[in-house]
Coordinates of C-alpha atoms and ligand atoms in Angstrom, one line a residue:
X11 CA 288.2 -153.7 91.2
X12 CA 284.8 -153.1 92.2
X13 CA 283.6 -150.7 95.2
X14 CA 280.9 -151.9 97.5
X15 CA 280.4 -149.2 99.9
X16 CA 279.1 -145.7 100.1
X17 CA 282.7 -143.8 101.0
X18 CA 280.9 -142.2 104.0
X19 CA 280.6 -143.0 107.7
X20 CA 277.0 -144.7 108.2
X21 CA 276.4 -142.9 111.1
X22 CA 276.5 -139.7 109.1
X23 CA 273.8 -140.4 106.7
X24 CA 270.9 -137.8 106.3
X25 CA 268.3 -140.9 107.5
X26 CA 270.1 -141.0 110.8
X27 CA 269.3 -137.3 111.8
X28 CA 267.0 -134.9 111.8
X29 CA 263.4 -135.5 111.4
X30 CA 264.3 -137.8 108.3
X31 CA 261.3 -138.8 106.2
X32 CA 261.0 -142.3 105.0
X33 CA 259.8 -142.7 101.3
X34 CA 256.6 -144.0 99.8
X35 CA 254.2 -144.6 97.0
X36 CA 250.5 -143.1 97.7
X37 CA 247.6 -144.9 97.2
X38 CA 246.5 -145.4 93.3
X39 CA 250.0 -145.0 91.9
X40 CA 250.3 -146.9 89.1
X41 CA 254.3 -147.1 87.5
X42 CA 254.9 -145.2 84.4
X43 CA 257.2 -144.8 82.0
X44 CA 260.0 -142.3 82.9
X45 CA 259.6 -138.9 81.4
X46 CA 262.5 -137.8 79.8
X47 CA 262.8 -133.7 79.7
X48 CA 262.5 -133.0 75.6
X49 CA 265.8 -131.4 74.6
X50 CA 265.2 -127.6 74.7
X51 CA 264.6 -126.3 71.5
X52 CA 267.3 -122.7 70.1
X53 CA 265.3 -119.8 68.9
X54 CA 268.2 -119.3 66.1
X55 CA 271.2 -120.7 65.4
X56 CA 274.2 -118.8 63.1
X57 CA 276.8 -120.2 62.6
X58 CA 278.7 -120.7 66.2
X59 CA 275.8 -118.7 67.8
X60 CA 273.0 -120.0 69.0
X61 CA 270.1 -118.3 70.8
X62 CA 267.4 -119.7 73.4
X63 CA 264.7 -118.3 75.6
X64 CA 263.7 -119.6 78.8
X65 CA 260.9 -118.7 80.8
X66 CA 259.6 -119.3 84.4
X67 CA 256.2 -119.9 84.5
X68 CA 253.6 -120.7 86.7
X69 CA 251.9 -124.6 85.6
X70 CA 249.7 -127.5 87.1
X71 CA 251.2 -131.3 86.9
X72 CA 248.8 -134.1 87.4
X73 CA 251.1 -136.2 89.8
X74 CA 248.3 -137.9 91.9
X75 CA 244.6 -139.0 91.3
X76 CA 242.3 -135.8 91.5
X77 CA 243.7 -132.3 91.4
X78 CA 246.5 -131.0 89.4
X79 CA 249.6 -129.5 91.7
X80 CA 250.4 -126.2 91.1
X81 CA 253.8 -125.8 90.2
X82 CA 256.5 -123.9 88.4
X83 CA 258.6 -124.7 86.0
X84 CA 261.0 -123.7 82.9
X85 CA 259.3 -123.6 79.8
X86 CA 257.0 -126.4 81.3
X87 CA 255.1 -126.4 83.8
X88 CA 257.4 -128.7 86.0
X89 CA 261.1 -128.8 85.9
X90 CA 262.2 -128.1 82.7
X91 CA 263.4 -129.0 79.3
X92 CA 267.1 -130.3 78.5
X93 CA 269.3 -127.4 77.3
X94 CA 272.3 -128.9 74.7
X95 CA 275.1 -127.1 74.0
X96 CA 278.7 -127.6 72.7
X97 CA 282.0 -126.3 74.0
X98 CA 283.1 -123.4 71.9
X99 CA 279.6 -121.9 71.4
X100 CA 278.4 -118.6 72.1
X101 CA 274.9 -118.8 74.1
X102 CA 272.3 -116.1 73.8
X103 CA 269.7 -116.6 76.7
X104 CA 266.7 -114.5 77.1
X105 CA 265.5 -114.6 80.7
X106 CA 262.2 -114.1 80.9
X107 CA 260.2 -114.1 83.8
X108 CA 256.0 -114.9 84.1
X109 CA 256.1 -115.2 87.7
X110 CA 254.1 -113.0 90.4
X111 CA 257.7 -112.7 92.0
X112 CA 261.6 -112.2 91.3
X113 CA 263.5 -115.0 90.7
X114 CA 267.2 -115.5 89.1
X115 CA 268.8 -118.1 86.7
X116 CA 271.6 -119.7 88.1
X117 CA 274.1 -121.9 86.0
X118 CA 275.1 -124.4 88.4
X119 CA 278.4 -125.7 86.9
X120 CA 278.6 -123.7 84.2
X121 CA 281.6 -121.4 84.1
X122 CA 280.7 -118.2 83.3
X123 CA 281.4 -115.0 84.6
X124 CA 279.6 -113.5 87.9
X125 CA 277.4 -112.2 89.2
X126 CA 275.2 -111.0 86.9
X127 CA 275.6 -113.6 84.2
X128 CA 275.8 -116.7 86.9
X129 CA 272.7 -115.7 88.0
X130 CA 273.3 -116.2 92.0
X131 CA 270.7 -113.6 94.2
X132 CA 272.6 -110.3 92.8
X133 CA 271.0 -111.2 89.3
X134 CA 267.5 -110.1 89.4
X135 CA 265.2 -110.8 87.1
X136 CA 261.2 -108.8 88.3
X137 CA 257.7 -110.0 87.5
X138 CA 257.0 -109.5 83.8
X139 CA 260.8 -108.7 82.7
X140 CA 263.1 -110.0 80.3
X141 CA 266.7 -110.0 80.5
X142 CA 269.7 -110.7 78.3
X143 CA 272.5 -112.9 78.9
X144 CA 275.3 -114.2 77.0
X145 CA 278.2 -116.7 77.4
X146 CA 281.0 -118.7 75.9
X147 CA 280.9 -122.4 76.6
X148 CA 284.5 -123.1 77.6
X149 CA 284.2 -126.6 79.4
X150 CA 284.5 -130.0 78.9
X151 CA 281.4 -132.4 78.8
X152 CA 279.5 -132.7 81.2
X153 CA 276.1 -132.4 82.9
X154 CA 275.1 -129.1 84.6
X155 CA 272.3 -127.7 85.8
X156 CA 270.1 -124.6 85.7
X157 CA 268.3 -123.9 89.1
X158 CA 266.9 -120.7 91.0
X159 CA 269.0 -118.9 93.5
X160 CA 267.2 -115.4 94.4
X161 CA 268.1 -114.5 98.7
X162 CA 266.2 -116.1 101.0
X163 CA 264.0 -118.3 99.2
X164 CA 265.8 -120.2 96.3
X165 CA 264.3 -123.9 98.5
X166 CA 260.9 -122.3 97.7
X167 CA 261.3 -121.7 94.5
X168 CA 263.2 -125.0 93.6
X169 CA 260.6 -126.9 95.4
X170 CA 257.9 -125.3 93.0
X171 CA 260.1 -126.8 90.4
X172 CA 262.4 -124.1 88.8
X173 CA 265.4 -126.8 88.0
X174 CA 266.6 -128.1 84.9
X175 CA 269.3 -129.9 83.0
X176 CA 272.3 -128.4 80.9
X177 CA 273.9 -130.9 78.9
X178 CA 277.6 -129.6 77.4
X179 CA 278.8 -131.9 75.0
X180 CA 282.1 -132.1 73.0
X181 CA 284.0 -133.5 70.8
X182 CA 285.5 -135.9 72.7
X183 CA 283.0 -136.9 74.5
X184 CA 281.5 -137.7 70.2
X185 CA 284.0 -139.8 70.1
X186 CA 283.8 -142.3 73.0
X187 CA 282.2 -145.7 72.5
X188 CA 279.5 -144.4 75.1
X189 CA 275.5 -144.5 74.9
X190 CA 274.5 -141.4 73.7
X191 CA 271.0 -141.5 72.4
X192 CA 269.6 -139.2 74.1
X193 CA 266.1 -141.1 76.0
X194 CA 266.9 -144.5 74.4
X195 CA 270.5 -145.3 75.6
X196 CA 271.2 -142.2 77.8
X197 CA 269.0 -140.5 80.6
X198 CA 269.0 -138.0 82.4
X199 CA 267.6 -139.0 86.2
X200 CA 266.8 -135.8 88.2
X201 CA 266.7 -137.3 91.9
X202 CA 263.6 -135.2 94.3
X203 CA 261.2 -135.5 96.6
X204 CA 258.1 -134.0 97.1
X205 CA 255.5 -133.6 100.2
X206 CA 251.8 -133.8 99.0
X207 CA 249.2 -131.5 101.3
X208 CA 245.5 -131.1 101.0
X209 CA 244.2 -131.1 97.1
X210 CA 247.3 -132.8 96.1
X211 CA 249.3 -129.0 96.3
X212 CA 252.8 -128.5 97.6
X213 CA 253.3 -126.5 100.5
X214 CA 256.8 -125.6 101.1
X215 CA 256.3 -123.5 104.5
X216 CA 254.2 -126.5 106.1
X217 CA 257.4 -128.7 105.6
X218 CA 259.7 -125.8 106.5
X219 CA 262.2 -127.5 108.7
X220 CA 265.6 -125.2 108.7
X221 CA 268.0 -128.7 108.7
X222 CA 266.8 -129.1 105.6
X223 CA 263.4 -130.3 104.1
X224 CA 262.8 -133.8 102.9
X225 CA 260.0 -134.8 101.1
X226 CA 258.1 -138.5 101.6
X227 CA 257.3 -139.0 98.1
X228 CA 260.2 -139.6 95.2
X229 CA 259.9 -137.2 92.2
X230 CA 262.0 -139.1 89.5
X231 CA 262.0 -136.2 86.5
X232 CA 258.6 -135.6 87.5
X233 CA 257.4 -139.5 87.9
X234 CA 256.6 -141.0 91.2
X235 CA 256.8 -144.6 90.1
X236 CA 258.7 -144.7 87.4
X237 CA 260.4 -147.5 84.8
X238 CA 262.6 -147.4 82.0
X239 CA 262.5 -149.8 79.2
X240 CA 265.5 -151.1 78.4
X241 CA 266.3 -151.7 75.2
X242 CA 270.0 -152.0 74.3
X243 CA 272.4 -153.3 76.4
X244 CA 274.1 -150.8 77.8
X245 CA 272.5 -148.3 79.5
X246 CA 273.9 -144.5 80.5
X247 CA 271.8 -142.6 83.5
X248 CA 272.9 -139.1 84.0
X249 CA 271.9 -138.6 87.8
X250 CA 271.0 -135.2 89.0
X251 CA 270.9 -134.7 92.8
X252 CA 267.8 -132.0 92.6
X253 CA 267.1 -132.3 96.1
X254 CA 266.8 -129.7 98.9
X255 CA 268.5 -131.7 101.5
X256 CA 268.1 -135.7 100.6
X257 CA 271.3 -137.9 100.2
X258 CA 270.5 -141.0 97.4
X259 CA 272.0 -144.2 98.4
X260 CA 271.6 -145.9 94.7
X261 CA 272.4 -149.7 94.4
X262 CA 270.8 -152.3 92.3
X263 CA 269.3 -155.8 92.5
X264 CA 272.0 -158.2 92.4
X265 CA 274.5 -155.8 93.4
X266 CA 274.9 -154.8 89.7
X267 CA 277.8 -152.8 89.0
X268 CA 277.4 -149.1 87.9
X269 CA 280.5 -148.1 85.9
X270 CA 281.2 -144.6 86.8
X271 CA 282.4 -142.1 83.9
X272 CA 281.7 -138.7 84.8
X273 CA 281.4 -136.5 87.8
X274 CA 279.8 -132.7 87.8
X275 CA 282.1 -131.0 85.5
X276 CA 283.8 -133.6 83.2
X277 CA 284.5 -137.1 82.6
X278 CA 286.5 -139.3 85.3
X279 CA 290.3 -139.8 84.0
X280 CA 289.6 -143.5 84.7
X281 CA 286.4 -145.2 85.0
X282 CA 285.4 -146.3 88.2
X283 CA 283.3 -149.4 89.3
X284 CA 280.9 -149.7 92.0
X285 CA 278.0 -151.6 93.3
X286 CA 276.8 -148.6 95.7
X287 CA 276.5 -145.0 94.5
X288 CA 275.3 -141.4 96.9
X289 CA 274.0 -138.9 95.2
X290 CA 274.4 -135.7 97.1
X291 CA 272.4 -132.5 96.8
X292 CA 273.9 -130.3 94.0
X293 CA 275.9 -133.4 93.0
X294 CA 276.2 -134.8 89.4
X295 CA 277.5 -138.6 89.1
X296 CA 276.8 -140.4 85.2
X297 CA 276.8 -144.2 85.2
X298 CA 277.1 -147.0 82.4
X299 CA 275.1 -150.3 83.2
X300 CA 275.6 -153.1 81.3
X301 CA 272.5 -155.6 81.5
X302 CA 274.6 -158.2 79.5
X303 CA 273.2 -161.1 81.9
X304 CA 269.6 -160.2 82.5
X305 CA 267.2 -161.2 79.2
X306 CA 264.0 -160.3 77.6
X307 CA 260.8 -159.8 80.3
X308 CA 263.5 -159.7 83.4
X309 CA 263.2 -156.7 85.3
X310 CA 265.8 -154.7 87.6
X311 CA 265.5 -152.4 90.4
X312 CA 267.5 -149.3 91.3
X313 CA 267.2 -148.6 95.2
X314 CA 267.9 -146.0 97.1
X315 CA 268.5 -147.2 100.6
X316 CA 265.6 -150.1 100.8
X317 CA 263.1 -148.0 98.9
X318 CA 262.2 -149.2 95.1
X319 CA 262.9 -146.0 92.6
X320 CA 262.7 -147.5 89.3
X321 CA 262.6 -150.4 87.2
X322 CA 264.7 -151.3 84.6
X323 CA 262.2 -153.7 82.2
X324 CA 264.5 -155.3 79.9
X325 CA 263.9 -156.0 76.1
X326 CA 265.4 -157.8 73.7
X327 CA 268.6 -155.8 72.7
X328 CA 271.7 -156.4 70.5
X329 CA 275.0 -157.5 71.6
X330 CA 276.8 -154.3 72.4
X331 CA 280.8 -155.7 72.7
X332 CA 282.0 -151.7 73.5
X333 CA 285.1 -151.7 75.6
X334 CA 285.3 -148.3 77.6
X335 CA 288.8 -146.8 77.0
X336 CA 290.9 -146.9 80.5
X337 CA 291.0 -143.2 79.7
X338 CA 288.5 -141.2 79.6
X339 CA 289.5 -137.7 80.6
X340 CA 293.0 -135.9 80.9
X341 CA 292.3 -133.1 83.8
X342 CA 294.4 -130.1 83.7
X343 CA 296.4 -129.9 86.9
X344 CA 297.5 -126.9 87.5
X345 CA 300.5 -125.5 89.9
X346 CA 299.5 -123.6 92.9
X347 CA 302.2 -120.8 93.6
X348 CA 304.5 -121.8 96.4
X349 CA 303.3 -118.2 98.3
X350 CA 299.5 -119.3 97.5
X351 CA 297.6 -119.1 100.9
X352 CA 295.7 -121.8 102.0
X353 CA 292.3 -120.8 102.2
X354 CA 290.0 -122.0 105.2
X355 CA 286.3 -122.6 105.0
X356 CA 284.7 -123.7 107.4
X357 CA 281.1 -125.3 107.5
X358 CA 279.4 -124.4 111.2
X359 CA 276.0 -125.7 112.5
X360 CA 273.8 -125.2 109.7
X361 CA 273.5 -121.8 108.4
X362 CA 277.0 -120.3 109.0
X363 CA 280.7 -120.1 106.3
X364 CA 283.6 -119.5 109.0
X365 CA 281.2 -118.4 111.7
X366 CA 279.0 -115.6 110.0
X367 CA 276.0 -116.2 108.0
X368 CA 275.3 -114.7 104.7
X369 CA 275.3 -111.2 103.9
X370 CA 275.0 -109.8 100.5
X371 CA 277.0 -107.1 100.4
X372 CA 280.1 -108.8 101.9
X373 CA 282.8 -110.2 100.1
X374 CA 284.4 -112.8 102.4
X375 CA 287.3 -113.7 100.2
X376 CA 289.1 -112.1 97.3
X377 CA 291.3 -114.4 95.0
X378 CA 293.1 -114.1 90.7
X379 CA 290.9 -115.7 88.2
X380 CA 292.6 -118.6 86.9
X381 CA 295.4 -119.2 89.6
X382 CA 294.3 -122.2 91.2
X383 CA 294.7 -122.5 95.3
X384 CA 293.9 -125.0 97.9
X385 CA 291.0 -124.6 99.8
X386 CA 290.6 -127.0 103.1
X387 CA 286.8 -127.0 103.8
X388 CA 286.3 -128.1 107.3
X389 CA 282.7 -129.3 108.6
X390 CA 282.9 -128.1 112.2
X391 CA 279.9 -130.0 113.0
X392 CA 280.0 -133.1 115.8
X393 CA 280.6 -136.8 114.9
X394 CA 277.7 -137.0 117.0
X395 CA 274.8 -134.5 116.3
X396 CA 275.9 -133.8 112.4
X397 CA 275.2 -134.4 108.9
X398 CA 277.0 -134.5 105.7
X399 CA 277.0 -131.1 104.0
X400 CA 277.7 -130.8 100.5
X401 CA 279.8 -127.8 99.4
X402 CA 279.3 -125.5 96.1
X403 CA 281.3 -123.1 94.8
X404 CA 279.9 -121.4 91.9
X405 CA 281.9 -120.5 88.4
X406 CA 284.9 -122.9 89.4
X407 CA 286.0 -126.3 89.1
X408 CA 288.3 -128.0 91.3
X409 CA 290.2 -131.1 91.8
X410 CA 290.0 -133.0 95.3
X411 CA 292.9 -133.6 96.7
X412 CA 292.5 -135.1 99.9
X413 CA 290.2 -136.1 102.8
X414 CA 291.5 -135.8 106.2
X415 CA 294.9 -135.9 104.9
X416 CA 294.0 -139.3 103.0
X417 CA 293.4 -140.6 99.6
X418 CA 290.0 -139.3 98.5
X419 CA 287.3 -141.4 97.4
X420 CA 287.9 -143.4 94.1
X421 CA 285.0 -141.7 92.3
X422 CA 286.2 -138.2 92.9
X423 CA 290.1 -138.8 91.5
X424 CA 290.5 -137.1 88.2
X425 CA 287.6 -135.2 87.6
X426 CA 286.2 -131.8 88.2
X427 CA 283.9 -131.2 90.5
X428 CA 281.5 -128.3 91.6
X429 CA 280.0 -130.0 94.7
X430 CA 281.2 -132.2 97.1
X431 CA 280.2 -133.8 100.5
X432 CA 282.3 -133.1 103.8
X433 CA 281.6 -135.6 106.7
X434 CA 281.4 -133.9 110.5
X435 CA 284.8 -133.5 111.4
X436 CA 286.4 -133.9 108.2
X437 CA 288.7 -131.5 106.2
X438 CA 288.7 -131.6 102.7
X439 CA 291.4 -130.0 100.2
X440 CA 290.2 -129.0 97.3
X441 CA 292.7 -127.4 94.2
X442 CA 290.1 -124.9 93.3
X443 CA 290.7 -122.6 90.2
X444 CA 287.9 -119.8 89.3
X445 CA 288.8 -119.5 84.8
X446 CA 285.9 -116.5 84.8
X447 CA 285.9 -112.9 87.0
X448 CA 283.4 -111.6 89.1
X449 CA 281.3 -112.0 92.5
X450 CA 280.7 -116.2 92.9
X451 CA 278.8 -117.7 95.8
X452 CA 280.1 -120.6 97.4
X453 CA 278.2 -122.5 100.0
X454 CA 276.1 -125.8 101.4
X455 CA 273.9 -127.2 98.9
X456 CA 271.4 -128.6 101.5
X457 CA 269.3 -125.4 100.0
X458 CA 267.9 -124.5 103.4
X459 CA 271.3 -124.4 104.9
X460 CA 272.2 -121.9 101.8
X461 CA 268.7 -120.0 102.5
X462 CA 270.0 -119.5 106.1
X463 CA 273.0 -118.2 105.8
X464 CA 275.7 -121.1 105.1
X465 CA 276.8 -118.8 102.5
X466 CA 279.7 -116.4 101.6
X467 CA 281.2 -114.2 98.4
X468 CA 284.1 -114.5 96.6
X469 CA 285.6 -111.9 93.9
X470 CA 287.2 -113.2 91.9
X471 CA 289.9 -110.4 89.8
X472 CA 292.4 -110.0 86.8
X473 CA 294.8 -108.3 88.5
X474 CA 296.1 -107.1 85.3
X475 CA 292.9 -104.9 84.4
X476 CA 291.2 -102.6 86.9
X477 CA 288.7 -103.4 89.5
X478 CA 285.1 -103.6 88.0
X479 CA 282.4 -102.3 90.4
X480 CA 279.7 -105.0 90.8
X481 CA 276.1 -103.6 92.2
X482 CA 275.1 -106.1 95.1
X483 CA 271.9 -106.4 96.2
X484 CA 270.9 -106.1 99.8
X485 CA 267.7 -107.5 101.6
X486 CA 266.3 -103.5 101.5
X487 CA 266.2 -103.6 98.0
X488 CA 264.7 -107.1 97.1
Ligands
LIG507 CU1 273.3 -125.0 92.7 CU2 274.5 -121.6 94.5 O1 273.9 -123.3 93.6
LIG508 CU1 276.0 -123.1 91.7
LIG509 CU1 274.6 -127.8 105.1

């Protein structure tokens, strides 16, 4: 079976609402080849320990004719590198940070204790400091991210560029007959969009819109116009949703059928087929194509919505006769207690968690690290005047189990998730389990929804040990 259609209401998509910004190509863009983040290079490695060092830094990227943005990046001046690791290692990370203000290192995806080590707004790091971190990697496969999250600006500062891949790879995921050379067969796609001002800068406050901010020009890893050459059959793209508020509506020419293998936190139990793909903010969807019938000099597009993104410029390339195993992931499903309550989130207007905006020092839920619970995340917001908002929760994973009562979408059966999109009016129940302790965020990824308030805490305890006291930061003390 192949799927043909988004899994969303139409009249719900972010180019329906809100000051939406159609995208184009300035003048004197020519295409170019996509860039493809170099894979972040360890300081050391011993044994199962391996140490890296990443820095935020202030940089200049020459997207347009004429002047050089300014911009920020990781250990480049835009973006980032690609960070590798493998389940079962332990991860040193110096945080260092050459920016003129504080920032933090959030692990989107990554399940590691909070809040210090997850980096949300309670992990600091000044001008000119260095911090410390380390981590097990305890997860399947999969691709995560590494973004900025300090209170009230992380849309500023991910704007500037502070976002990055983290690629966790296994053993199993070795062994699948899947493209995995890394920029010839497999790549990663981080999906943004950018507003250019006067002297080619960005200027985030000029765009400042508190539904969300789109940008008018695509930001493909960095590339405006980019293509990829193609040159083995099948293909693997790893797509990122690194925008502030943007929805992708990916399809290709011909209706060319995406084969869908893995979600944000692990591989789909089953591969999944489509001809039409959204990529939400926050949202982490990797796709096989197989360009068995196109031929040398033919060239593909990947949409989004009528707008050209890339090209796929084929080249001659072997037969590749692969078959994809049916299975492709076996997701633990844990038991939630029969006394487990039911927790309620709810999503309101566009800076609110069950009615209250953000606060710091609250903690809005308390729940046992690695008990898994339903959670039914409701967006309160009209069929009429609302938009699709896509919900985070940090250091977990969960399983979806139903929308509005119904089957959930094909794509998000059997795989673990971080982020996920809630229609107005829709209820979804999520089997949530935290495997880490601490203070976690959960909220809307539409980043100035987050910014605003649409926000809460969670602590997450072992019962068994006593309460740790985490230090929260409050607005006085940024
Ligand atoms: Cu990408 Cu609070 O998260
Ligand atoms: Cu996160
Ligand atoms: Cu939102």
């Amino acid at each position: 079976k192949v799927y043909t259609d988004y899994f969303y209401d139409e009249a719900d998509f972010d180019k329906n609402h809100f000051r939406y910004k159609n995208l184009h190509i300035p003048d004197g863009i020519e295409a170019q080849p996509l860039a493809v983040p170099p894979v972040l290079k360890p300081d050391k490695e011993e044994g199962n320990d391996v140490w890296f060092t990443i820095e935020s830094m202030e940089g200049e990227t020459p997207f347009l004719p004429g002047s050089k943005t300014k911009t920020w990046g990781y250990n480049a001046p835009f973006l980032g590198q690609t960070m590798v690791l493998k389940t079962g290692q332990h991860v040193h990370v110096t945080l260092k940070n050459s920016l003129k203000e504080l920032t933090t290192y959030h692990w989107h995806g990554m399940e590691v204790p909070g809040p210090y080590i997850d980096g949300s707004c309670h992990a600091p790091v000044y001008p000119g400091e260095e911090k410390e971190i380390e981590f097990t990697v305890e997860q399947p496969a999969a691709l995560t991210w590494l973004h900025a999250h300090p209170c009230p600006s992380t849309a500023a500062q991910v704007w500037m560029g502070l976002a990055m891949g983290v690629v966790i790879t296994d053993d199993h995921e070795a062994e699948l007959p899947i493209p995995k050379a890394y920029g010839k067969d497999e790549f990663p796609i981080v999906l943004q969009d950018r507003v250019f001002h006067e002297d080619n800068q960005f200027d985030y406050r000029a765009d400042y819109d508190p539904m969300g901010v789109f940008g008018d020009t695509p930001l493909i890893n960095g590339v405006i116009k980019p293509y990829i050459d193609v040159t083995t059959q099948k293909v693997r793209l790893l797509f990122l949703g690194g925008t502030n508020r943007r929805e992708w509506r990916l399809h290709f020419d011909n209706d060319l059928v995406m084969t869908q293998i893995a979600g944000d936190d692990s591989f789909l139990a089953h591969p999944v087929k489509m001809t039409k793909l959204l990529v939400g903010p926050g949202e982490r969807l990797q796709v096989i194509v197989d360009f068995s019938d196109y031929k040398e000099g033919d060239i593909v597009n990947l949409y989004t919505d009528d707008f050209k993104l890339i090209e796929f410029r084929i080249h001659h390339f072997e037969k590749d006769d692969s078959v994809l195993p049916d299975t492709l992931f076996t997701p633990e499903d844990p038991v939630v207690a029969d006394d487990a309550v039911v927790r309620k989130v709810t999503m309101d207007d566009h800076d609110k968690i069950n009615g209250k905006q953000y606060s710091m020092q609250r903690i809005d839920m308390k729940a046992e690290v690695n008990h898994a619970e339903y959670w039914d995340v409701t967006n309160t917001n009209s069929k009429s005047h609302g938009m699709l908002h896509p919900f985070h929760i940090h250091g977990a994973h969960f399983l979806v189990v139903s929308r509005n009562g119904q089957t959930p979408n094909p794509n998000e059966i059997g795989v673990y998730k971080d982020t996920i999109e809630v229609a107005p009016q829709e209820t979804v129940r999520l089997k949530v389990i935290f495997p880490k302790e601490g203070i976690f965020m959960y909220h809307c990824h539409i980043i100035e929804h987050e910014d605003a308030g649409m926000m809460a805490n969670i602590l997450i305890v072992d019962p068994t040990k006593p309460e740790p006291h985490y230090d929260l930061m409050d607005m006085e003390t940024l």
